[in-house]
Coordinates of C-alpha atoms in Angstrom, one line a residue:
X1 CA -4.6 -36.9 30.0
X2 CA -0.9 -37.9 29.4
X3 CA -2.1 -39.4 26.1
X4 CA -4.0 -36.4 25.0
X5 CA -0.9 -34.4 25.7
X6 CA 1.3 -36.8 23.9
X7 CA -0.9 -36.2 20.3
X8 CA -0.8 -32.5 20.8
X9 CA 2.6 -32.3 20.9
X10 CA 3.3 -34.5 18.0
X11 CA 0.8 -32.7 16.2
X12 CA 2.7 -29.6 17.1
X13 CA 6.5 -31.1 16.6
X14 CA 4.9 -32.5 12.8
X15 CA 3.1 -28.8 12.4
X16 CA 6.7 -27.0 12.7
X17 CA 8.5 -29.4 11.3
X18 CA 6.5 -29.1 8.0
X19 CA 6.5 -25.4 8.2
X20 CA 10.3 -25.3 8.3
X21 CA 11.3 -27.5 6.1
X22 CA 8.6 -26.7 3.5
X23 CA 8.6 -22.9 4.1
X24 CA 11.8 -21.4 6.2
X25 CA 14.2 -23.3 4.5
X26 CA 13.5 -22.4 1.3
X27 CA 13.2 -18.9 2.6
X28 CA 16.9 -19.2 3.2
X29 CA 18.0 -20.2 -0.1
X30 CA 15.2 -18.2 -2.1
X31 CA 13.4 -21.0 -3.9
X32 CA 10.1 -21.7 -3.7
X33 CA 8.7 -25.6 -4.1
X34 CA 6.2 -24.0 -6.1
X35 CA 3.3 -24.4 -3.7
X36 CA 2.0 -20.6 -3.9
X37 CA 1.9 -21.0 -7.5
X38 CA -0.1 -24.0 -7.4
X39 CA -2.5 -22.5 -4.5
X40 CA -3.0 -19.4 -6.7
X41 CA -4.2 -21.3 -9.6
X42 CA -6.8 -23.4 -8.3
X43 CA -8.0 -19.8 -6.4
X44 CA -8.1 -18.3 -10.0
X45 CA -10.4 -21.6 -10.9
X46 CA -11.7 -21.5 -8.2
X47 CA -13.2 -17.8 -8.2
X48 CA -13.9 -18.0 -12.1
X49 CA -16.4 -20.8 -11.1
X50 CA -17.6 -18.6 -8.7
X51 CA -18.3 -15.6 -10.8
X52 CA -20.2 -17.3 -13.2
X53 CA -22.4 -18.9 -10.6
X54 CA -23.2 -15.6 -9.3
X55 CA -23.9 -13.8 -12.7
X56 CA -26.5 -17.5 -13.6
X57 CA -28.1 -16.9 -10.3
X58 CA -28.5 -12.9 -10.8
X59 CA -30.1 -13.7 -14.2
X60 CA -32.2 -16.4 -12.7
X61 CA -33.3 -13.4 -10.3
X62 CA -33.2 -11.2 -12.8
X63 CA -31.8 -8.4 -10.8
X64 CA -30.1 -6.4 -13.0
X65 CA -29.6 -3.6 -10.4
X66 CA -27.0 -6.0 -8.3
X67 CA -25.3 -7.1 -11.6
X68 CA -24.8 -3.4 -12.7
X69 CA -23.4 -2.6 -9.3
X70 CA -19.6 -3.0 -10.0
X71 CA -18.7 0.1 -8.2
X72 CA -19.4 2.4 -5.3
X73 CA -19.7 5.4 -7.3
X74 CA -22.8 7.7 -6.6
X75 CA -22.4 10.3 -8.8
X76 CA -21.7 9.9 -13.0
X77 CA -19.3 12.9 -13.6
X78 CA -18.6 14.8 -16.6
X79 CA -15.1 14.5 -17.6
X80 CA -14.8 18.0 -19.0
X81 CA -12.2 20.2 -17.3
X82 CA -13.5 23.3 -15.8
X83 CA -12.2 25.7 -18.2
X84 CA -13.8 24.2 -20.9
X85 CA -17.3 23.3 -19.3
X86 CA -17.3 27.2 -18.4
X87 CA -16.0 28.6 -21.8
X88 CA -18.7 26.5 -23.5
X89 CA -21.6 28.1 -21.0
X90 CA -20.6 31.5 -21.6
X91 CA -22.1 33.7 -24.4
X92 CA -20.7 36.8 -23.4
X93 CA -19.9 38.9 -20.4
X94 CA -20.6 37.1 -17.0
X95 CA -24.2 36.6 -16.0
X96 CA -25.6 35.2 -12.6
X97 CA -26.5 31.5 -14.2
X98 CA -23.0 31.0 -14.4
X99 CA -22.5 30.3 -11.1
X100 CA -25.0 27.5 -11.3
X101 CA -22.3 25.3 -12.6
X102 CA -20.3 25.9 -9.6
X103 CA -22.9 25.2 -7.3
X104 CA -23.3 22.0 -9.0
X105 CA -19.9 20.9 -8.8
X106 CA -20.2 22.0 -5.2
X107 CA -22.5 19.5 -4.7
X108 CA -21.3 16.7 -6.3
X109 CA -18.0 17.2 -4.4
X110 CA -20.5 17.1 -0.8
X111 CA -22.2 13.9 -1.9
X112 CA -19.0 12.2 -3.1
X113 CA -15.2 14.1 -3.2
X114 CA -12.4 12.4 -4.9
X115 CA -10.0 12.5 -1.9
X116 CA -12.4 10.9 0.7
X117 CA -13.0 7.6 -1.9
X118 CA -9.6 7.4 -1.9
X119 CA -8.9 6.1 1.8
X120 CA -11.6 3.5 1.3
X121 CA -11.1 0.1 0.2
X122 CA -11.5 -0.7 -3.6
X123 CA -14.7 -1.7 -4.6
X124 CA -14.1 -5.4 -6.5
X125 CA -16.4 -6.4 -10.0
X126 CA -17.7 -9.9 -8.8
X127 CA -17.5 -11.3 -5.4
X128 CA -14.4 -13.5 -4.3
X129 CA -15.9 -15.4 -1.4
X130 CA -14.8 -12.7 1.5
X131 CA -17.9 -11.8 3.3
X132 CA -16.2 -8.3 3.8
X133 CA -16.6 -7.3 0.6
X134 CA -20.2 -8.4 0.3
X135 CA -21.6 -7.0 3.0
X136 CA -25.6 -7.4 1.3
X137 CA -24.6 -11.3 0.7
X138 CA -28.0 -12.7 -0.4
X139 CA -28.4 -16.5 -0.9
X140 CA -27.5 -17.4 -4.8
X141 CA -27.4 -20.9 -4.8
X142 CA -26.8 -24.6 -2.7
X143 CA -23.2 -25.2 -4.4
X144 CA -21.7 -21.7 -4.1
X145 CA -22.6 -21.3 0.2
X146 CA -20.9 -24.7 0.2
X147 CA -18.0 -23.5 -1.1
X148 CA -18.2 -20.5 0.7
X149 CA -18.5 -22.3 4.3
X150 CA -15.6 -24.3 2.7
X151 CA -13.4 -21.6 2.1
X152 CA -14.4 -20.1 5.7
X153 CA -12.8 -23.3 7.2
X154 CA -9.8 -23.4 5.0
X155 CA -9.4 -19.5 6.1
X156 CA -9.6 -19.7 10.0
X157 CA -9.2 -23.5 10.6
X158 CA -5.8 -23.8 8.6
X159 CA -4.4 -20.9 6.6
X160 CA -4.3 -18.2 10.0
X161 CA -2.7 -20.9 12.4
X162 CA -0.3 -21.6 9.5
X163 CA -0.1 -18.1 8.9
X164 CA 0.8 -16.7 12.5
X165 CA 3.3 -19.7 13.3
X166 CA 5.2 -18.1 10.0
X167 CA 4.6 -14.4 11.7
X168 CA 6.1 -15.7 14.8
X169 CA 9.5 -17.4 13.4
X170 CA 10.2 -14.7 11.3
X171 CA 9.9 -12.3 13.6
X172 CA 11.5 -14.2 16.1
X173 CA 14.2 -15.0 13.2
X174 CA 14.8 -11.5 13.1
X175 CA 15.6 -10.5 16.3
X176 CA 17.9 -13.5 17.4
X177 CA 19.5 -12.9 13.7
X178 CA 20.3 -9.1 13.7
X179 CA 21.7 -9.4 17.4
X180 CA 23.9 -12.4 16.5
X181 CA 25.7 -10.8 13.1
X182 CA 25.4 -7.4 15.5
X183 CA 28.2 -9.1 17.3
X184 CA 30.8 -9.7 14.4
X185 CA 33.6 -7.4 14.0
X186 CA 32.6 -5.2 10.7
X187 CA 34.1 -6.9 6.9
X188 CA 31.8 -8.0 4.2
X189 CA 31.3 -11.1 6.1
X190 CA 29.0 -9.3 8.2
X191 CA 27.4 -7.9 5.5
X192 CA 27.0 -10.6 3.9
X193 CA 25.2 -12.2 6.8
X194 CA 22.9 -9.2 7.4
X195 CA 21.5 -9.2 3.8
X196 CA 20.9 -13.2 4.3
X197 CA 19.0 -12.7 7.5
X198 CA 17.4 -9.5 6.5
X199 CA 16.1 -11.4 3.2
X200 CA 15.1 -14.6 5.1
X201 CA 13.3 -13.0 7.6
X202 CA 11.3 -11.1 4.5
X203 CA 10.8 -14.0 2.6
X204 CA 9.3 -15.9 5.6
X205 CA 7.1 -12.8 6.6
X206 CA 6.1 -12.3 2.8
X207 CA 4.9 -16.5 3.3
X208 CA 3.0 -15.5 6.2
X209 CA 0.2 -13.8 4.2
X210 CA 0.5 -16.4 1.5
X211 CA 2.4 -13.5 -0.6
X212 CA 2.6 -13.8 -4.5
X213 CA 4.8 -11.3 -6.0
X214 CA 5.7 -10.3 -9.6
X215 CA 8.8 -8.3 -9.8
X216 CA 9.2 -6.6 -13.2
X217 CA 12.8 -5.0 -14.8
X218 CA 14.8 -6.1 -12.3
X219 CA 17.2 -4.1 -13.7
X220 CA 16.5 -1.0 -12.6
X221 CA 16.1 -1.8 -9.0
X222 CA 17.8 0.6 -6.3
X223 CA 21.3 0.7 -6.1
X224 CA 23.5 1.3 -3.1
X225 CA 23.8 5.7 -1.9
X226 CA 20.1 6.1 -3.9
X227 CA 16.3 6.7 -2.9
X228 CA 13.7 4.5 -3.3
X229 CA 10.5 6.2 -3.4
X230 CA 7.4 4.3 -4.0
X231 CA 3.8 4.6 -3.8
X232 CA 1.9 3.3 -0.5
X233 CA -0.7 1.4 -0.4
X234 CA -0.3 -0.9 3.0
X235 CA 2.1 -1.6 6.1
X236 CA 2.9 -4.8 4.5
X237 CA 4.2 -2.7 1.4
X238 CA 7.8 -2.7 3.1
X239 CA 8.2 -6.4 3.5
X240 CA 6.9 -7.0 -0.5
X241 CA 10.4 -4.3 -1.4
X242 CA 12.5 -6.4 1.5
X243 CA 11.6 -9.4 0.0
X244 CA 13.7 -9.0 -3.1
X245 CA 16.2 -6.5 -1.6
X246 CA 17.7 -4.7 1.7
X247 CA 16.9 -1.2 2.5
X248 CA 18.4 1.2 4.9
X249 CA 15.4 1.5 7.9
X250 CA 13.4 -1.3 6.4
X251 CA 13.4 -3.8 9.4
X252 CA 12.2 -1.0 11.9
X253 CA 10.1 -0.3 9.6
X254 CA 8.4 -3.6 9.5
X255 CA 8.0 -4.6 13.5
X256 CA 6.0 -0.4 13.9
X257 CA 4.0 -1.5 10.4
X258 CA 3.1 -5.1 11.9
X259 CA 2.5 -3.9 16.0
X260 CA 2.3 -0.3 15.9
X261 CA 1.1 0.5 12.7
X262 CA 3.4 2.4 10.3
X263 CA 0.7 4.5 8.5
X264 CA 2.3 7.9 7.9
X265 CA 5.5 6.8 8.7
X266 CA 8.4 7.9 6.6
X267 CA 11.4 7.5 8.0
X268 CA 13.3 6.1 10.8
X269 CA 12.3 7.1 14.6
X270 CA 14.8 6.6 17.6
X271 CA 12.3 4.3 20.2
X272 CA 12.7 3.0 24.0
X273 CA 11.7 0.0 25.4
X274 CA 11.0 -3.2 23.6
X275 CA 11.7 -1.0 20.3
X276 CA 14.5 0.2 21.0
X277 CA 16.0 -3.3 22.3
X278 CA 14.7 -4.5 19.0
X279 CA 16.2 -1.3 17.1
X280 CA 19.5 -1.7 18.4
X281 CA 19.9 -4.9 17.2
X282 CA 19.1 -3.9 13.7
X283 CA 21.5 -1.1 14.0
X284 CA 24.8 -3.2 14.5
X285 CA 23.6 -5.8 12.3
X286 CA 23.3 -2.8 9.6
X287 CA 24.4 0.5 9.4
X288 CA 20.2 2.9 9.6
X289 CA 19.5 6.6 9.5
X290 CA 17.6 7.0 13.0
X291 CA 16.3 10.3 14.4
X292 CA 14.6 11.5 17.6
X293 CA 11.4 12.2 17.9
X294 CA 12.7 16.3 18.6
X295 CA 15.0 16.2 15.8
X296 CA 12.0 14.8 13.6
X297 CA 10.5 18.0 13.8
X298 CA 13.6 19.8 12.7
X299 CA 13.7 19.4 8.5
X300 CA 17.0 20.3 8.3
X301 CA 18.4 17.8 10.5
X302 CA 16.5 15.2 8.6
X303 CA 17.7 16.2 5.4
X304 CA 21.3 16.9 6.4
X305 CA 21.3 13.4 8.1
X306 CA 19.8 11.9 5.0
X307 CA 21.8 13.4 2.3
X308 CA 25.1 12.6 4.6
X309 CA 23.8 8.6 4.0
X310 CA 23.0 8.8 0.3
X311 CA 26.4 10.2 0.0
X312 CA 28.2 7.0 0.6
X313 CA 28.0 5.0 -1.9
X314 CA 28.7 1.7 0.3
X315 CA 25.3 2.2 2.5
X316 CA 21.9 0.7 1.5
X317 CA 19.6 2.7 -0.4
X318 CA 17.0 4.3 1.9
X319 CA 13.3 3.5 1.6
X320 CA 10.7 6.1 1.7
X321 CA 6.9 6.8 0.8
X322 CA 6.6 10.1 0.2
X323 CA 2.4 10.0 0.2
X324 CA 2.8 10.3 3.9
X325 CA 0.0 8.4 4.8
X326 CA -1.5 4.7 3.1
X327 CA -3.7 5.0 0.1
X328 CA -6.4 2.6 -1.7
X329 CA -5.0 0.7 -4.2
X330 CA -6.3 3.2 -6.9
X331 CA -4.8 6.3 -7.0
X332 CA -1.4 8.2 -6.3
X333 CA -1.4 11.3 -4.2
X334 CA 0.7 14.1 -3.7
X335 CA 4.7 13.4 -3.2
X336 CA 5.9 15.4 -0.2
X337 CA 8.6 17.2 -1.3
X338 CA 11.3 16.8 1.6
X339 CA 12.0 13.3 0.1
X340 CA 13.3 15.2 -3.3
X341 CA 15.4 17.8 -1.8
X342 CA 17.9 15.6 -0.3
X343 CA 19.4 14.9 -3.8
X344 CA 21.1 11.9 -5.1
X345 CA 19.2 9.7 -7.8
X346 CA 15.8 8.7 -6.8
X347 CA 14.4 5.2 -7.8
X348 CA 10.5 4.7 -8.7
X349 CA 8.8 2.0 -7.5
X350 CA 5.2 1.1 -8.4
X351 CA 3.5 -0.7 -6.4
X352 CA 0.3 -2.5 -7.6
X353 CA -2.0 -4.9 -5.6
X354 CA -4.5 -7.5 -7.4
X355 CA -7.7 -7.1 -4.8
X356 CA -9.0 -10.0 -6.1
X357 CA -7.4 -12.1 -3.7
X358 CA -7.3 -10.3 -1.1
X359 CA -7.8 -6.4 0.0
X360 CA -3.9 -5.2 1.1
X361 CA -5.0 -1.8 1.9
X362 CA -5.2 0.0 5.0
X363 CA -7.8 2.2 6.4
X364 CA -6.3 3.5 9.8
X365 CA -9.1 5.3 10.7
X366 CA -11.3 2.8 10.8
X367 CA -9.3 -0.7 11.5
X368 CA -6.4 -1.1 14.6
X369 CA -3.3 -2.5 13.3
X370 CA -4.8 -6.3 15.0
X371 CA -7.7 -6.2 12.8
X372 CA -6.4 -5.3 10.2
X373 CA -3.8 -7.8 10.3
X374 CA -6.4 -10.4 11.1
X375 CA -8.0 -9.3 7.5
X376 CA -4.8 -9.7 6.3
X377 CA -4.6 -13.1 7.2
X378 CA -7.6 -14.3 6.5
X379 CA -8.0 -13.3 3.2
X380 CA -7.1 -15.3 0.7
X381 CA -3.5 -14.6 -0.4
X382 CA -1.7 -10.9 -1.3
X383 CA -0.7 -10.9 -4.8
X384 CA 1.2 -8.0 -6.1
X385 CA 3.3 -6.7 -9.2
X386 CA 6.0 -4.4 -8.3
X387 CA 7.6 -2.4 -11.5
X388 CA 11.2 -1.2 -10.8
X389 CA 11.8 2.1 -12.9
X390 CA 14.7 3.5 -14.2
X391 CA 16.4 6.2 -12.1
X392 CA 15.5 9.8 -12.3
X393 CA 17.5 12.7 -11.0
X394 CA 16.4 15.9 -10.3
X395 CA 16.7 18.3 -13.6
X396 CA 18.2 21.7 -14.5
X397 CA 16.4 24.8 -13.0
X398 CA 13.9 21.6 -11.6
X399 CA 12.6 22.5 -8.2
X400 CA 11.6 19.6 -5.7
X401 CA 7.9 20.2 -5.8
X402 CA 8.2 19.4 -9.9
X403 CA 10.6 16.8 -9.3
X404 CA 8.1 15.5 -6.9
X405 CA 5.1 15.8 -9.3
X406 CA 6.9 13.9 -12.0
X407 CA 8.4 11.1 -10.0
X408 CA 4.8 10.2 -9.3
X409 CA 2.9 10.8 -12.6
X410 CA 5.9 8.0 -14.1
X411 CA 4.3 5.9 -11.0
X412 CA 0.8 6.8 -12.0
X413 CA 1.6 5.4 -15.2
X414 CA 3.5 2.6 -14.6
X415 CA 1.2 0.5 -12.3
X416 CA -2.2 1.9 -13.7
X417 CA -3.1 4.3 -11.3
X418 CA -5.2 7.4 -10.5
X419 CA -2.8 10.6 -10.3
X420 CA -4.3 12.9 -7.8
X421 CA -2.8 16.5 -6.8
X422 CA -4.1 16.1 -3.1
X423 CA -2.4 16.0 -0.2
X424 CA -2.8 12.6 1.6
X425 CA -2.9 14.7 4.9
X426 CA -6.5 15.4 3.9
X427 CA -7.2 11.9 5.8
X428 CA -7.3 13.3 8.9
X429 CA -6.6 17.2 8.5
X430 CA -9.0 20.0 7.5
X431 CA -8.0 21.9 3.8
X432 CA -5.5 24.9 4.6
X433 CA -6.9 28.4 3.8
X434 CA -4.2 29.1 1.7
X435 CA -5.3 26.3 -0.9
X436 CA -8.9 27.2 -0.7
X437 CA -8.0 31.5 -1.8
X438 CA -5.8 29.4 -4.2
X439 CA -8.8 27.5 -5.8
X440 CA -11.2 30.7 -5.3
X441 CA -8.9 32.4 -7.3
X442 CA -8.7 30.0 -10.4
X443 CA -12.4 30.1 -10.1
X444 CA -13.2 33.8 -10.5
X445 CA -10.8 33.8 -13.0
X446 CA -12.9 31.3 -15.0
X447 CA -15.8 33.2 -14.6
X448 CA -14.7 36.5 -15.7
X449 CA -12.6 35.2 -18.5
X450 CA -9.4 35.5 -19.7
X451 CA -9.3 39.1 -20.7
X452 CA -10.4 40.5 -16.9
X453 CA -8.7 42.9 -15.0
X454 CA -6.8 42.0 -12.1
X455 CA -8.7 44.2 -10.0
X456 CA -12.3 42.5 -10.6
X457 CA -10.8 39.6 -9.6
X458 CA -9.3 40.4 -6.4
X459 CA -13.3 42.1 -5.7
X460 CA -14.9 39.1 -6.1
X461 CA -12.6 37.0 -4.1

């Protein structure tokens, strides 16, 4: 027994000992050994192989119907707008078959809306070895199950032990550093001290989910007194913008993303308890904005607190994601608007996710924050490119809805996205009646044409 004991903890001394000094400590100088790289690569061989495998063996089947099934769409839409699908029915005055168009687009949006595709995962082109996404897994061949079982034992057997001793010391890492520089009397020693720790603690998190992240134009990435508004596609989204930077809230942030899952959360939230031991800490370490959970409710405390930070141009820049609520890594939806009437200069960040590896997004209403950090964990790696945007400010006679709109269509654009007009809150909330008299509206005016009265179109609302 005393033996037996004696091997496990030398295997444990030699198991932290090699993840400190091959993965903290670089974490403190940031520099990397190179060992993601090189784990990335032979995945990218490694899936390659796979993918031809798969399309030989679907030949060999010849089942054309699975190789043609890159995509979880049900319904082939035309990409005519309205207006034009309606002005090219129409012969003359309005006739009852016109409404047969409607009911058709009525239909398709039953079978298969564009808002409720949007909060599921993203639907990959070939398989990469996850059983998750291949739920209808059918035997292909000898050599790509061996691989498979492989790369199950590599996942569970080494990769998540590795992955949650990481968790553990940087969270750990956190909390002892934040209270420690907490002490120091305020100078830029301090602050020099919280940036290292708050960077470390990122960088070591980021290497707990065997993070790979591009960074492009660092040049235009947020300054001190600013905004940075960015497109959200996971919890884990905070510690990818931490990794390279410090944020006002971010660390907060990350401990409710990781235990008590920071889906629509926006900004920072006064807690008790074990929170607000942890929140504490982070607050003398680093000046936050914090509200309670009554002044939360109030907008105009939130902006006025808000607008007093981004006024000083010493204080970090504050980190929001105006979507309200995670999205698939597809699409951007609508920009609430409170996050562009504070003023100040707001800097984009897109946010793009390579599912390939591994699937970073979210769905809250399906997986608890555990399992879905489990996924997380036992995927295969995250790998990410995050575009940093010049700064925008809000324009003459520009009102914070437009501002809003145009923030994320140079988003959209920038990290290949889907620009949606809906409102994220559709997740869980029912359409308000004031959108749907809105869209019956637009629709009656399509139907009688241009040149109609006001008055027949306020009867057939």
């Amino acid at each position: 027994m005393e033996v037996l004991l004696s091997v496990l903890l030398n295997v444990l001394g030699f198991w932290f000992a090699a993840a400190f000094l091959l993965i903290v400590l670089p974490s403190v100088f940031g520099v990397s050994l190179g060992i993601s790289q090189l784990y990335i690569r032979v995945l990218v061989k490694t899936l390659e192989w796979a993918t031809l495998r798969i399309e030989k063996g679907i030949r060999r089947q010849q089942t054309e119907a699975v190789k043609n099934h890159v995509s979880n769409v049900i319904i082939q839409r035309d990409q005519t707008t309205m207006e034009k699908a309606i002005a090219g029915l129409r012969h003359g005055d309005f006739e009852l078959s016109d409404v047969f168009y409607f009911c058709k687009k009525g239909l398709e949006a039953i079978v298969e809306d564009e808002v409720t595709q949007r909060f599921t995962s993203e639907e990959l082109v070939s398989w990469n070895l996850l059983t998750r996404t291949n739920i209808n897994f059918h035997y292909i061949s000898l050599r790509l199950t061996v691989v498979w079982v492989i790369g199950v034992f590599v996942r569970y057997c080494f990769l998540l032990p590795l992955r949650i001793t990481l968790m553990t010391i940087g969270i750990i890492s956190m909390i002892v550093g934040t209270t420690l520089v907490g002490q120091l009397p305020n100078g830029e020693m301090k602050g020099w001290l919280s940036d290292l720790v708050h960077l470390t603690c990122s960088r070591i998190l980021v290497r707990s989910v065997s993070g790979t992240i591009y960074y492009h134009n660092k040049e235009n990435k947020p300054k001190k007194g600013g905004i940075c508004v960015a497109n959200h596609t996971s919890p884990i989204d905070v510690i990818i913008l931490t990794n390279d930077g410090c944020y006002a809230m971010e660390f907060l942030l990350i401990l409710i993303c990781l235990f008590w899952g920071g889906d629509d959360l926006q900004v920072g939230q006064s807690h008790g308890g074990l929170m607000g031991v942890i929140q504490r800490a982070t607050v003398k370490a680093c000046p936050h904005v914090w509200f309670e959970r009554s002044e939360m409710k109030d907008r105009q405390i939130v902006t006025k607190r808000l607008q007093e930070h981004v006024a000083d141009k010493s204080k970090l820049p504050i980190l929001i994601f105006p979507e309200g609520t995670c999205i698939n890594n597809t699409s951007v939806m609508m920009f609430k608007k409170g996050s562009f009437e504070i003023g100040g200069t707001i800097y984009p960040v897109a946010i793009k996710y390579d599912p390939q590896f591994g699937d970073a997004f979210w769905n809250s209403s399906k997986h608890g924050i555990v399992s879905y950090l489990l996924r997380i964990m036992t995927s295969w790696a995250i790998v990410c490119h995050v575009w940093y945007m010049p700064p925008m400010t809000r324009e003459e006679g520009e009102n914070a809805v437009q501002f809003a709109d145009r923030v994320k269509s140079a988003i959209a654009r920038q990290g290949g996205l889907t620009e949606l007009p809906w409102d994220g809150g559709l997740k869980r909330a029912k359409v308000k009646d004031t959108f749907k008299e809105e869209e019956q509206k637009n629709y009656s005016k399509m139907i009688i044409g241009n040149g109609a009265s006001s008055s027949s179109s306020t009867d057939l609302d």
